[in-house]
Amino acid sequence: MVVNPDVSADLKDLATTLEGIEAVTDVPALKNEIADLEEQAGAPDLWNDTEAAQKVTSRLSHAQADLRRVEDLRRRLDDLPVLYELAEDEGDESAIADADAERAKLREDIASLEVRTLLSGEYDEREALVTIRSEAGGVDAADFAEMLMRMYLRWAERHGYKTDVYDTSYAEEAGIKSATFQVHAPYAYGTLSIEQGTHRLVRISPFDNQGRRQTSFAGVEVTPVVESTDHIDIDEKELRVDVYRSSGPGGQGVNTTDSAVRLTHLPTGIVVSCQNERSQIQNKATAMVVLQAKLLERKRQEERALMDSLKDTGSSWGNQMRSYVLHPYQMVKDLRTEYESGNPGAVLDGDVDAFIEAGIRWRRNQELEAEKA
């Protein structure tokens, strides 16, 4: 038994939280799924269908990682009382300090995983398509849009998530007009959807020769990747297909053939494009996936708007949601959750987990309040 009553109470609280995570994760079912996927992965004809094989191996890898994460937290929690007992029996203050540090880190890791259990939306477990657009602010806005794109790609890299950039429209002077990329990870949509909205940057403009402060804006849109079970039918007669030469900042890698594809969905006016493949056929296929995702998200938003109108309540998740202030002081602040950081450099380098977790908890509280209304 741990002697310190405060430590004992904290460990009991951590155990309760972890038990809840284990229940939601359904560890026995996860182990069964892994066994089934391992059997599929071992089939001699697995790679006869490359796309299906990639789905099996990807899901197996992520399921194994989920299981390891939960089991590692359980092992660390079970080890902590032993660490405290040994440290207190020997009267070793440094060992007690080490145990305290491990307890604090464990609390942080459990809280981070607990956020995953709050993702229970219809499409939350899917991969995500992220589109970033420059808005008001001219060249500073285009530069800011590129900064946000790098921020999310760095965030994905930190977590070991694969990404594919499908289209980038470069601005004339600096930065980008827009970009679309996919994050290949389970629950990427549920996680990143909280980032949707308008982001605001305040700084001394590097493009103003008088060194004046400039406010600029960029928009982030997040949609779930469409799966075969979704019923999103697109009539070819409702599409306008344009082909053009891929653009880029220059260099040997720029495509010199007319392989880029732009699709315009005439009924909705939605426009998507793809230029990351050398083949026009591949670019069109990828653009169709992006278009289907945007139509699925449009359908979801229309359904939610209908439910909101029936409840006589609205949602402002798509409004201005975060400010990045680089001058006259240094701060990044979420305008919904009030969470803030005094290190914008780290945030813009991909350290956005704390903002995302605070946002997911805030969104869940909003949903619970709406259910009570």
Tab-separated table of C-alpha atoms in Angstrom:
chain	number	residue	atom	x	y	z
A	1	MET	CA	0.000	0.000	0.000
A	2	VAL	CA	1.116	3.547	-0.763
A	3	VAL	CA	1.618	5.435	2.525
A	4	ASN	CA	0.865	8.996	1.317
A	5	PRO	CA	-2.961	9.376	1.317
A	6	ASP	CA	-2.887	12.060	-1.409
A	7	VAL	CA	-0.879	9.776	-3.677
A	8	SER	CA	-3.229	6.866	-2.930
A	9	ALA	CA	-6.274	8.970	-3.789
A	10	ASP	CA	-4.674	10.166	-7.038
A	11	LEU	CA	-3.755	6.619	-8.078
A	12	LYS	CA	-7.314	5.489	-7.356
A	13	ASP	CA	-8.641	8.316	-9.525
A	14	LEU	CA	-6.261	7.387	-12.349
A	15	ALA	CA	-7.348	3.753	-12.059
A	16	THR	CA	-11.004	4.732	-12.391
A	17	THR	CA	-10.288	6.808	-15.500
A	18	LEU	CA	-8.209	4.046	-17.079
A	19	GLU	CA	-10.915	1.461	-16.374
A	20	GLY	CA	-13.360	3.678	-18.235
A	21	ILE	CA	-10.971	3.904	-21.190
A	22	GLU	CA	-10.508	0.123	-21.202
A	23	ALA	CA	-14.283	-0.365	-21.175
A	24	VAL	CA	-14.862	2.008	-24.094
A	25	THR	CA	-11.909	0.573	-26.036
A	26	ASP	CA	-13.302	-2.937	-25.377
A	27	VAL	CA	-9.898	-4.586	-25.036
A	28	PRO	CA	-11.170	-8.208	-25.502
A	29	ALA	CA	-12.936	-7.222	-28.747
A	30	LEU	CA	-9.816	-5.357	-29.900
A	31	LYS	CA	-7.684	-8.459	-29.286
A	32	ASN	CA	-10.157	-10.565	-31.280
A	33	GLU	CA	-10.047	-8.052	-34.129
A	34	ILE	CA	-6.245	-8.125	-34.139
A	35	ALA	CA	-6.257	-11.942	-34.272
A	36	ASP	CA	-8.686	-11.845	-37.202
A	37	LEU	CA	-6.642	-9.209	-39.039
A	38	GLU	CA	-3.420	-11.165	-38.442
A	39	GLU	CA	-5.078	-14.194	-40.021
A	40	GLN	CA	-6.132	-12.104	-43.035
A	41	ALA	CA	-2.655	-10.564	-43.290
A	42	GLY	CA	-1.120	-14.029	-43.368
A	43	ALA	CA	-3.256	-15.229	-46.282
A	44	PRO	CA	-1.073	-16.167	-49.303
A	45	ASP	CA	-3.399	-14.374	-51.745
A	46	LEU	CA	-3.603	-11.153	-49.670
A	47	TRP	CA	-1.724	-8.973	-52.159
A	48	ASN	CA	-3.770	-10.104	-55.141
A	49	ASP	CA	-5.942	-7.111	-54.255
A	50	THR	CA	-3.468	-4.360	-53.352
A	51	GLU	CA	-6.062	-1.865	-52.101
A	52	ALA	CA	-7.751	-4.417	-49.813
A	53	ALA	CA	-4.347	-5.625	-48.565
A	54	GLN	CA	-3.287	-2.095	-47.676
A	55	LYS	CA	-6.512	-1.585	-45.719
A	56	VAL	CA	-5.971	-4.834	-43.778
A	57	THR	CA	-2.329	-4.119	-42.925
A	58	SER	CA	-3.050	-0.471	-42.064
A	59	ARG	CA	-5.958	-1.372	-39.779
A	60	LEU	CA	-3.857	-4.126	-38.157
A	61	SER	CA	-1.018	-1.705	-37.470
A	62	HIS	CA	-3.335	0.880	-35.914
A	63	ALA	CA	-5.248	-1.727	-33.860
A	64	GLN	CA	-1.987	-3.128	-32.485
A	65	ALA	CA	-0.858	0.415	-31.612
A	66	ASP	CA	-4.159	1.090	-29.804
A	67	LEU	CA	-3.802	-2.115	-27.780
A	68	ARG	CA	-0.161	-1.397	-26.913
A	69	ARG	CA	-1.119	2.104	-25.759
A	70	VAL	CA	-3.813	0.873	-23.375
A	71	GLU	CA	-1.724	-2.047	-22.080
A	72	ASP	CA	1.295	0.220	-21.545
A	73	LEU	CA	-0.808	2.631	-19.441
A	74	ARG	CA	-2.134	-0.292	-17.383
A	75	ARG	CA	1.389	-1.639	-16.791
A	76	ARG	CA	2.706	1.780	-15.762
A	77	LEU	CA	-0.213	2.333	-13.398
A	78	ASP	CA	0.265	-1.107	-11.805
A	79	ASP	CA	3.995	-0.404	-11.352
A	80	LEU	CA	3.536	2.966	-9.621
A	81	PRO	CA	2.479	1.701	-6.147
A	82	VAL	CA	5.529	-0.584	-6.139
A	83	LEU	CA	7.805	2.355	-6.994
A	84	TYR	CA	6.367	4.403	-4.132
A	85	GLU	CA	6.626	1.525	-1.652
A	86	LEU	CA	10.285	0.890	-2.485
A	87	ALA	CA	11.136	4.596	-2.351
A	88	GLU	CA	9.388	5.157	0.995
A	89	ASP	CA	10.782	1.963	2.541
A	90	GLU	CA	14.295	3.141	1.697
A	91	GLY	CA	13.553	6.794	2.516
A	92	ASP	CA	14.944	7.783	-0.871
A	93	GLU	CA	13.702	11.306	-1.664
A	94	SER	CA	15.054	11.241	-5.234
A	95	ALA	CA	13.229	7.969	-5.892
A	96	ILE	CA	9.997	9.512	-4.537
A	97	ALA	CA	10.539	12.506	-6.837
A	98	ASP	CA	10.987	10.128	-9.797
A	99	ALA	CA	7.759	8.338	-8.872
A	100	ASP	CA	5.951	11.689	-8.632
A	101	ALA	CA	7.236	12.651	-12.072
A	102	GLU	CA	6.071	9.337	-13.547
A	103	ARG	CA	2.647	9.807	-11.925
A	104	ALA	CA	2.321	13.287	-13.451
A	105	LYS	CA	3.337	11.982	-16.887
A	106	LEU	CA	0.942	9.052	-16.552
A	107	ARG	CA	-1.910	11.394	-15.676
A	108	GLU	CA	-1.132	13.413	-18.803
A	109	ASP	CA	-1.004	10.319	-21.030
A	110	ILE	CA	-4.240	8.884	-19.607
A	111	ALA	CA	-6.009	12.230	-20.093
A	112	SER	CA	-4.789	12.324	-23.699
A	113	LEU	CA	-6.107	8.836	-24.431
A	114	GLU	CA	-9.359	9.611	-22.619
A	115	VAL	CA	-10.058	12.257	-25.268
A	116	ARG	CA	-10.234	9.462	-27.873
A	117	THR	CA	-13.184	7.967	-25.988
A	118	LEU	CA	-15.095	11.229	-26.516
A	119	LEU	CA	-15.020	10.735	-30.283
A	120	SER	CA	-18.291	8.934	-30.891
A	121	GLY	CA	-19.698	10.801	-33.895
A	122	GLU	CA	-20.925	8.945	-36.976
A	123	TYR	CA	-17.775	9.677	-38.985
A	124	ASP	CA	-15.278	10.365	-36.174
A	125	GLU	CA	-13.262	7.176	-36.666
A	126	ARG	CA	-12.492	7.949	-40.305
A	127	GLU	CA	-9.465	9.451	-41.982
A	128	ALA	CA	-9.616	13.176	-42.719
A	129	LEU	CA	-9.409	15.482	-45.706
A	130	VAL	CA	-8.160	18.935	-44.715
A	131	THR	CA	-8.543	22.004	-46.931
A	132	ILE	CA	-6.865	25.283	-46.012
A	133	ARG	CA	-7.692	28.572	-47.769
A	134	SER	CA	-6.292	32.068	-47.440
A	135	GLU	CA	-8.980	34.629	-46.606
A	136	ALA	CA	-8.802	38.357	-45.824
A	137	GLY	CA	-5.317	39.830	-45.565
A	138	GLY	CA	-3.726	39.615	-49.000
A	139	VAL	CA	-0.228	38.181	-49.196
A	140	ASP	CA	-0.054	37.843	-45.392
A	141	ALA	CA	-3.163	35.643	-45.490
A	142	ALA	CA	-1.612	33.454	-48.198
A	143	ASP	CA	1.555	33.146	-46.116
A	144	PHE	CA	-0.530	32.336	-43.018
A	145	ALA	CA	-2.429	29.627	-44.930
A	146	GLU	CA	0.899	27.990	-45.787
A	147	MET	CA	1.989	28.274	-42.131
A	148	LEU	CA	-1.207	26.450	-41.055
A	149	MET	CA	-0.674	23.754	-43.660
A	150	ARG	CA	2.844	23.170	-42.354
A	151	MET	CA	1.510	23.144	-38.770
A	152	TYR	CA	-0.925	20.306	-39.472
A	153	LEU	CA	1.549	18.324	-41.569
A	154	ARG	CA	4.096	18.630	-38.738
A	155	TRP	CA	1.400	17.543	-36.248
A	156	ALA	CA	0.727	14.442	-38.358
A	157	GLU	CA	4.465	13.761	-38.666
A	158	ARG	CA	4.878	13.974	-34.870
A	159	HIS	CA	2.248	11.237	-34.502
A	160	GLY	CA	3.601	9.079	-37.302
A	161	TYR	CA	0.542	9.623	-39.495
A	162	LYS	CA	0.993	9.380	-43.252
A	163	THR	CA	-0.264	12.342	-45.300
A	164	ASP	CA	-0.926	12.923	-49.003
A	165	VAL	CA	-1.091	16.438	-50.434
A	166	TYR	CA	-3.570	16.334	-53.319
A	167	ASP	CA	-3.586	19.917	-54.500
A	168	THR	CA	-1.748	23.139	-53.747
A	169	SER	CA	-2.627	26.452	-55.377
A	170	TYR	CA	0.288	28.836	-54.861
A	171	ALA	CA	-0.204	32.578	-54.429
A	172	GLU	CA	1.699	34.952	-56.714
A	173	GLU	CA	3.994	36.617	-54.167
A	174	ALA	CA	4.209	34.128	-51.287
A	175	GLY	CA	2.223	31.414	-49.553
A	176	ILE	CA	-0.776	29.516	-50.926
A	177	LYS	CA	-4.293	30.329	-52.026
A	178	SER	CA	-5.482	26.865	-50.978
A	179	ALA	CA	-4.348	23.297	-50.364
A	180	THR	CA	-6.004	19.947	-49.745
A	181	PHE	CA	-4.354	16.978	-48.052
A	182	GLN	CA	-5.429	13.687	-46.486
A	183	VAL	CA	-4.395	12.429	-43.048
A	184	HIS	CA	-4.252	8.635	-42.977
A	185	ALA	CA	-5.041	7.668	-39.385
A	186	PRO	CA	-8.023	6.232	-37.493
A	187	TYR	CA	-10.086	8.994	-35.862
A	188	ALA	CA	-8.248	11.659	-37.856
A	189	TYR	CA	-11.586	13.246	-38.784
A	190	GLY	CA	-12.968	13.226	-35.234
A	191	THR	CA	-9.698	14.655	-33.951
A	192	LEU	CA	-9.099	17.345	-36.556
A	193	SER	CA	-12.719	18.382	-37.110
A	194	ILE	CA	-12.439	20.581	-34.007
A	195	GLU	CA	-9.880	22.655	-35.964
A	196	GLN	CA	-12.470	23.675	-38.537
A	197	GLY	CA	-13.139	27.401	-38.704
A	198	THR	CA	-11.380	30.715	-39.215
A	199	HIS	CA	-7.875	31.215	-37.823
A	200	ARG	CA	-6.503	34.738	-37.229
A	201	LEU	CA	-2.874	35.893	-37.297
A	202	VAL	CA	-1.564	39.196	-35.882
A	203	ARG	CA	2.076	40.081	-36.555
A	204	ILE	CA	4.482	42.619	-38.020
A	205	SER	CA	4.100	41.885	-41.718
A	206	PRO	CA	7.319	40.683	-43.390
A	207	PHE	CA	5.774	41.926	-46.649
A	208	ASP	CA	5.220	45.525	-45.476
A	209	ASN	CA	8.276	47.705	-46.088
A	210	GLN	CA	7.050	50.072	-43.358
A	211	GLY	CA	6.994	47.286	-40.768
A	212	ARG	CA	3.348	47.745	-39.820
A	213	ARG	CA	1.241	45.273	-37.881
A	214	GLN	CA	-1.056	43.188	-40.074
A	215	THR	CA	-4.078	41.016	-39.243
A	216	SER	CA	-4.806	38.193	-41.656
A	217	PHE	CA	-7.168	35.229	-41.797
A	218	ALA	CA	-7.165	31.666	-43.115
A	219	GLY	CA	-9.951	29.090	-43.137
A	220	VAL	CA	-9.669	25.399	-42.263
A	221	GLU	CA	-12.204	22.852	-43.547
A	222	VAL	CA	-12.142	19.209	-42.409
A	223	THR	CA	-14.206	16.436	-44.001
A	224	PRO	CA	-14.379	12.667	-43.414
A	225	VAL	CA	-13.036	10.380	-46.133
A	226	VAL	CA	-15.810	8.623	-48.027
A	227	GLU	CA	-16.073	4.839	-47.699
A	228	SER	CA	-17.748	2.273	-49.927
A	229	THR	CA	-20.731	2.069	-47.572
A	230	ASP	CA	-21.594	5.745	-48.137
A	231	HIS	CA	-24.280	6.509	-50.688
A	232	ILE	CA	-22.860	9.533	-52.462
A	233	ASP	CA	-23.865	9.243	-56.104
A	234	ILE	CA	-22.493	11.759	-58.583
A	235	ASP	CA	-24.012	11.994	-62.036
A	236	GLU	CA	-21.300	12.567	-64.663
A	237	LYS	CA	-23.712	14.976	-66.394
A	238	GLU	CA	-23.528	17.197	-63.288
A	239	LEU	CA	-19.726	17.486	-63.523
A	240	ARG	CA	-17.533	19.856	-65.478
A	241	VAL	CA	-14.053	18.421	-65.926
A	242	ASP	CA	-11.135	20.741	-66.715
A	243	VAL	CA	-7.553	19.630	-67.251
A	244	TYR	CA	-4.564	21.934	-66.915
A	245	ARG	CA	-0.842	21.959	-66.293
A	246	SER	CA	0.268	21.322	-62.715
A	247	SER	CA	1.598	24.434	-61.033
A	248	GLY	CA	4.274	24.811	-58.410
A	249	PRO	CA	6.960	27.096	-57.041
A	250	GLY	CA	9.384	25.909	-59.751
A	251	GLY	CA	12.202	23.427	-60.102
A	252	GLN	CA	12.665	20.107	-61.873
A	253	GLY	CA	9.718	18.462	-60.126
A	254	VAL	CA	7.075	20.617	-61.820
A	255	ASN	CA	4.860	18.600	-64.140
A	256	THR	CA	5.005	19.866	-67.721
A	257	THR	CA	1.992	17.874	-68.981
A	258	ASP	CA	-1.704	18.725	-68.756
A	259	SER	CA	-2.364	16.090	-66.082
A	260	ALA	CA	-3.939	18.201	-63.313
A	261	VAL	CA	-7.719	17.841	-63.034
A	262	ARG	CA	-10.351	20.254	-61.746
A	263	LEU	CA	-13.891	19.016	-61.079
A	264	THR	CA	-16.840	21.386	-60.705
A	265	HIS	CA	-20.051	19.922	-59.254
A	266	LEU	CA	-22.627	22.061	-61.055
A	267	PRO	CA	-25.617	21.620	-58.656
A	268	THR	CA	-23.628	22.763	-55.587
A	269	GLY	CA	-20.823	24.809	-57.131
A	270	ILE	CA	-18.207	22.771	-55.224
A	271	VAL	CA	-14.839	22.815	-56.989
A	272	VAL	CA	-11.994	20.387	-56.241
A	273	SER	CA	-8.732	19.731	-57.996
A	274	CYS	CA	-5.821	17.325	-57.829
A	275	GLN	CA	-2.343	17.560	-59.323
A	276	ASN	CA	-0.133	15.330	-57.197
A	277	GLU	CA	-0.156	12.379	-59.635
A	278	ARG	CA	1.530	12.244	-63.048
A	279	SER	CA	-1.500	10.562	-64.599
A	280	GLN	CA	-4.633	12.505	-65.505
A	281	ILE	CA	-6.724	9.395	-64.784
A	282	GLN	CA	-5.258	9.044	-61.279
A	283	ASN	CA	-5.755	12.757	-60.572
A	284	LYS	CA	-9.396	12.533	-61.653
A	285	ALA	CA	-9.971	9.482	-59.425
A	286	THR	CA	-8.445	11.268	-56.432
A	287	ALA	CA	-10.416	14.442	-57.148
A	288	MET	CA	-13.616	12.346	-57.196
A	289	VAL	CA	-12.755	11.022	-53.717
A	290	VAL	CA	-12.289	14.577	-52.448
A	291	LEU	CA	-15.547	15.718	-54.097
A	292	GLN	CA	-17.469	12.821	-52.555
A	293	ALA	CA	-16.056	13.714	-49.134
A	294	LYS	CA	-17.158	17.338	-49.503
A	295	LEU	CA	-20.646	16.288	-50.613
A	296	LEU	CA	-20.869	13.886	-47.670
A	297	GLU	CA	-19.877	16.682	-45.279
A	298	ARG	CA	-22.411	19.018	-46.943
A	299	LYS	CA	-25.106	16.398	-46.392
A	300	ARG	CA	-24.042	15.979	-42.754
A	301	GLN	CA	-24.112	19.735	-42.143
A	302	GLU	CA	-27.555	20.055	-43.728
A	303	GLU	CA	-28.855	17.292	-41.469
A	304	ARG	CA	-27.298	18.959	-38.416
A	305	ALA	CA	-28.733	22.342	-39.426
A	306	LEU	CA	-32.161	20.728	-39.628
A	307	MET	CA	-31.742	19.198	-36.164
A	308	ASP	CA	-30.509	22.550	-34.811
A	309	SER	CA	-33.563	24.308	-36.216
A	310	LEU	CA	-35.833	21.712	-34.653
A	311	LYS	CA	-34.090	22.229	-31.307
A	312	ASP	CA	-34.180	26.013	-31.793
A	313	THR	CA	-30.456	26.164	-31.165
A	314	GLY	CA	-27.518	26.876	-33.423
A	315	SER	CA	-23.841	26.073	-33.689
A	316	SER	CA	-20.969	28.526	-34.079
A	317	TRP	CA	-18.178	25.969	-34.489
A	318	GLY	CA	-17.412	27.325	-37.947
A	319	ASN	CA	-16.813	30.905	-36.736
A	320	GLN	CA	-13.473	32.488	-35.843
A	321	MET	CA	-11.950	30.045	-33.415
A	322	ARG	CA	-8.269	30.780	-32.751
A	323	SER	CA	-5.914	33.762	-32.671
A	324	TYR	CA	-2.151	33.575	-33.216
A	325	VAL	CA	-0.598	36.791	-31.923
A	326	LEU	CA	3.108	37.333	-32.652
A	327	HIS	CA	3.144	41.089	-31.934
A	328	PRO	CA	2.989	43.067	-29.629
A	329	TYR	CA	3.030	39.955	-27.411
A	330	GLN	CA	3.351	36.201	-28.010
A	331	MET	CA	0.206	34.136	-27.543
A	332	VAL	CA	-2.041	31.595	-29.230
A	333	LYS	CA	-5.570	31.516	-27.811
A	334	ASP	CA	-8.601	29.409	-28.622
A	335	LEU	CA	-11.621	31.689	-28.518
A	336	ARG	CA	-14.049	28.852	-27.687
A	337	THR	CA	-12.232	26.953	-24.950
A	338	GLU	CA	-10.107	29.875	-23.650
A	339	TYR	CA	-7.096	27.539	-23.786
A	340	GLU	CA	-3.923	29.462	-24.582
A	341	SER	CA	-0.180	29.055	-25.078
A	342	GLY	CA	2.608	31.604	-24.776
A	343	ASN	CA	4.767	29.740	-27.296
A	344	PRO	CA	3.326	30.337	-30.784
A	345	GLY	CA	6.540	29.065	-32.382
A	346	ALA	CA	5.975	25.588	-30.929
A	347	VAL	CA	2.272	25.642	-31.853
A	348	LEU	CA	2.999	26.598	-35.469
A	349	ASP	CA	5.575	23.786	-35.519
A	350	GLY	CA	2.812	21.250	-34.897
A	351	ASP	CA	2.447	21.252	-31.102
A	352	VAL	CA	-1.360	21.573	-31.161
A	353	ASP	CA	-2.429	18.487	-29.183
A	354	ALA	CA	-3.402	20.488	-26.094
A	355	PHE	CA	-5.612	22.779	-28.217
A	356	ILE	CA	-7.222	19.803	-29.961
A	357	GLU	CA	-7.881	17.962	-26.691
A	358	ALA	CA	-9.369	21.066	-25.052
A	359	GLY	CA	-11.530	21.561	-28.134
A	360	ILE	CA	-12.831	17.987	-28.151
A	361	ARG	CA	-13.767	18.242	-24.460
A	362	TRP	CA	-15.460	21.606	-25.114
A	363	ARG	CA	-17.395	20.160	-28.060
A	364	ARG	CA	-18.559	17.193	-26.001
A	365	ASN	CA	-19.813	19.524	-23.261
A	366	GLN	CA	-21.656	21.557	-25.907
A	367	GLU	CA	-23.312	18.395	-27.192
A	368	LEU	CA	-24.349	17.306	-23.692
A	369	GLU	CA	-25.863	20.726	-22.987
A	370	ALA	CA	-27.728	20.609	-26.300
A	371	GLU	CA	-29.134	17.179	-25.411
A	372	LYS	CA	-30.438	18.552	-22.113
A	373	ALA	CA	-32.100	21.554	-23.812
